[in-house]
PDB file of C-alpha atoms in Angstrom:
ATOM      1  CA  MET V 239      14.956  -5.343  -3.510  1.00  0.00           C
ATOM      2  CA  THR V 240      11.264  -7.618  -2.953  1.00  0.00           C
ATOM      3  CA  VAL V 241       8.488  -6.343  -0.967  1.00  0.00           C
ATOM      4  CA  GLN V 242       4.572  -7.888  -0.373  1.00  0.00           C
ATOM      5  CA  VAL V 243       2.011  -6.275  -0.719  1.00  0.00           C
ATOM      6  CA  LEU V 244      -1.058  -7.805   1.799  1.00  0.00           C
ATOM      7  CA  LEU V 245      -4.219  -6.923   0.556  1.00  0.00           C
ATOM      8  CA  PRO V 246      -7.953  -7.899   2.252  1.00  0.00           C
ATOM      9  CA  GLY V 247     -10.924 -10.157  -0.172  1.00  0.00           C
ATOM     10  CA  ALA V 248     -12.403  -6.407  -0.574  1.00  0.00           C
ATOM     11  CA  LEU V 249      -9.188  -4.646  -2.242  1.00  0.00           C
ATOM     12  CA  ALA V 250      -7.643  -8.373  -3.945  1.00  0.00           C
ATOM     13  CA  GLY V 251      -9.910  -8.161  -7.448  1.00  0.00           C
ATOM     14  CA  LEU V 252      -8.707  -4.613  -8.330  1.00  0.00           C
ATOM     15  CA  ALA V 253      -5.322  -7.074  -8.286  1.00  0.00           C
ATOM     16  CA  GLY V 254      -7.041 -10.203 -10.099  1.00  0.00           C
ATOM     17  CA  GLY V 255      -7.654 -11.963  -7.204  1.00  0.00           C
ATOM     18  CA  ALA V 256      -4.496 -11.910  -5.568  1.00  0.00           C
ATOM     19  CA  ARG V 257      -4.166 -11.041  -1.887  1.00  0.00           C
ATOM     20  CA  HIS V 258      -0.794 -11.176  -1.750  1.00  0.00           C
ATOM     21  CA  LEU V 259       1.847  -9.318  -4.726  1.00  0.00           C
ATOM     22  CA  GLU V 260       5.768  -9.222  -4.989  1.00  0.00           C
ATOM     23  CA  LEU V 261       7.174  -6.482  -6.010  1.00  0.00           C
ATOM     24  CA  GLN V 262      10.926  -5.361  -6.594  1.00  0.00           C
ATOM     25  CA  PRO V 263      10.252  -1.516  -6.323  1.00  0.00           C
ATOM     26  CA  ASP V 264      12.773   1.431  -7.757  1.00  0.00           C
ATOM     27  CA  GLY V 265      13.781   2.456  -3.935  1.00  0.00           C
ATOM     28  CA  GLY V 266      13.235   1.785  -0.295  1.00  0.00           C
ATOM     29  CA  THR V 267       9.940   4.282   0.794  1.00  0.00           C
ATOM     30  CA  LEU V 268       6.568   3.356   0.754  1.00  0.00           C
ATOM     31  CA  ALA V 269       6.466   5.945  -1.670  1.00  0.00           C
ATOM     32  CA  ASP V 270       8.524   3.686  -4.340  1.00  0.00           C
ATOM     33  CA  VAL V 271       6.224   0.419  -2.947  1.00  0.00           C
ATOM     34  CA  LEU V 272       3.010   2.902  -4.256  1.00  0.00           C
ATOM     35  CA  ASP V 273       4.511   3.427  -7.153  1.00  0.00           C
ATOM     36  CA  ALA V 274       5.639  -0.228  -8.601  1.00  0.00           C
ATOM     37  CA  LEU V 275       1.775  -1.504  -7.557  1.00  0.00           C
ATOM     38  CA  ALA V 276       0.466   1.940  -9.421  1.00  0.00           C
ATOM     39  CA  ALA V 277       2.533   0.608 -13.015  1.00  0.00           C
ATOM     40  CA  GLU V 278       0.912  -2.933 -11.943  1.00  0.00           C
ATOM     41  CA  HIS V 279      -2.456  -2.287 -11.616  1.00  0.00           C
ATOM     42  CA  PRO V 280      -3.723   1.124 -11.091  1.00  0.00           C
ATOM     43  CA  VAL V 281      -7.137   1.177 -10.459  1.00  0.00           C
ATOM     44  CA  LEU V 282      -5.582  -0.629  -7.060  1.00  0.00           C
ATOM     45  CA  CYS V 283      -3.738   2.355  -7.521  1.00  0.00           C
ATOM     46  CA  ARG V 284      -6.470   4.903  -7.148  1.00  0.00           C
ATOM     47  CA  ARG V 285      -8.070   3.123  -4.036  1.00  0.00           C
ATOM     48  CA  ILE V 286      -4.706   3.696  -2.452  1.00  0.00           C
ATOM     49  CA  ARG V 287      -3.551   6.887  -3.138  1.00  0.00           C
ATOM     50  CA  ASP V 288      -5.899  10.132  -3.826  1.00  0.00           C
ATOM     51  CA  GLU V 289      -5.170  12.814  -6.605  1.00  0.00           C
ATOM     52  CA  THR V 290      -2.154  14.220  -5.468  1.00  0.00           C
ATOM     53  CA  GLY V 291      -0.430  10.928  -4.310  1.00  0.00           C
ATOM     54  CA  THR V 292      -1.566  10.803  -0.880  1.00  0.00           C
ATOM     55  CA  VAL V 293      -2.538   7.879   0.973  1.00  0.00           C
ATOM     56  CA  ARG V 294      -6.287   8.439   0.687  1.00  0.00           C
ATOM     57  CA  ARG V 295      -7.331   8.943   5.083  1.00  0.00           C
ATOM     58  CA  PHE V 296     -10.075   6.198   5.295  1.00  0.00           C
ATOM     59  CA  VAL V 297      -7.462   4.042   4.076  1.00  0.00           C
ATOM     60  CA  ASN V 298      -4.822   2.337   6.534  1.00  0.00           C
ATOM     61  CA  VAL V 299      -0.882   1.086   5.206  1.00  0.00           C
ATOM     62  CA  TYR V 300       1.895  -1.088   7.685  1.00  0.00           C
ATOM     63  CA  VAL V 301       5.364  -1.511   6.671  1.00  0.00           C
ATOM     64  CA  ASP V 302       5.811  -4.763   8.781  1.00  0.00           C
ATOM     65  CA  GLY V 303       3.366  -3.650  11.303  1.00  0.00           C
ATOM     66  CA  GLU V 304       3.682  -0.178  12.055  1.00  0.00           C
ATOM     67  CA  ASP V 305       0.927   2.880  10.490  1.00  0.00           C
ATOM     68  CA  VAL V 306       3.169   4.748   8.216  1.00  0.00           C
ATOM     69  CA  ARG V 307       0.812   7.986   9.701  1.00  0.00           C
ATOM     70  CA  TYR V 308       3.346   7.924  12.704  1.00  0.00           C
ATOM     71  CA  ALA V 309       6.245   6.275  10.722  1.00  0.00           C
ATOM     72  CA  GLY V 310       6.968   8.789   7.832  1.00  0.00           C
ATOM     73  CA  GLY V 311       3.637   8.954   5.433  1.00  0.00           C
ATOM     74  CA  LEU V 312       4.851   7.912   2.493  1.00  0.00           C
ATOM     75  CA  ARG V 313       8.721   8.138   2.792  1.00  0.00           C
ATOM     76  CA  THR V 314       8.951   5.924   5.697  1.00  0.00           C
ATOM     77  CA  PRO V 315      11.623   3.547   4.573  1.00  0.00           C
ATOM     78  CA  VAL V 316      10.732   0.314   3.206  1.00  0.00           C
ATOM     79  CA  THR V 317      12.788  -2.918   3.591  1.00  0.00           C
ATOM     80  CA  ASP V 318      13.589  -5.941   1.615  1.00  0.00           C
ATOM     81  CA  GLY V 319      11.651  -8.593   2.510  1.00  0.00           C
ATOM     82  CA  ALA V 320       9.423  -5.846   4.346  1.00  0.00           C
ATOM     83  CA  GLU V 321       5.508  -6.245   3.775  1.00  0.00           C
ATOM     84  CA  VAL V 322       3.666  -3.492   3.243  1.00  0.00           C
ATOM     85  CA  GLN V 323      -0.806  -4.116   4.377  1.00  0.00           C
ATOM     86  CA  VAL V 324      -3.653  -2.075   2.750  1.00  0.00           C
ATOM     87  CA  LEU V 325      -6.208  -2.110   4.536  1.00  0.00           C
ATOM     88  CA  PRO V 326      -9.444   0.227   4.297  1.00  0.00           C
ATOM     89  CA  SER V 327     -12.143   0.929   7.010  1.00  0.00           C
ATOM     90  CA  VAL V 328     -14.795  -0.312   7.907  1.00  0.00           C
ATOM     91  CA  ALA V 329     -17.361   1.948   8.491  1.00  0.00           C
ATOM     92  CA  GLY V 330     -20.804   2.254   9.101  1.00  0.00           C
ATOM     93  CA  GLY V 331     -23.563   0.164  11.968  1.00  0.00           C
TER      94      GLY V 331
END
């Protein structure tokens, strides 16, 4: 199975400048995708997940356009060819 991970410019620097990553996770959940991402880009993954492995509060993750907070969190199914988009929240005034 192959999954595309899409990163904004703010996170691309932590993946060697790549904004599109192709991963082959061992399983079919978001947790499996993030585990594969951590194996290749551990610093990037630490910006996405906290020390308990949970997606950080101010990071939004979408699988094929669906917010994982409402689709099962880390158990969200990820199928072959899926797009996983990672977007850090923007704050300020």
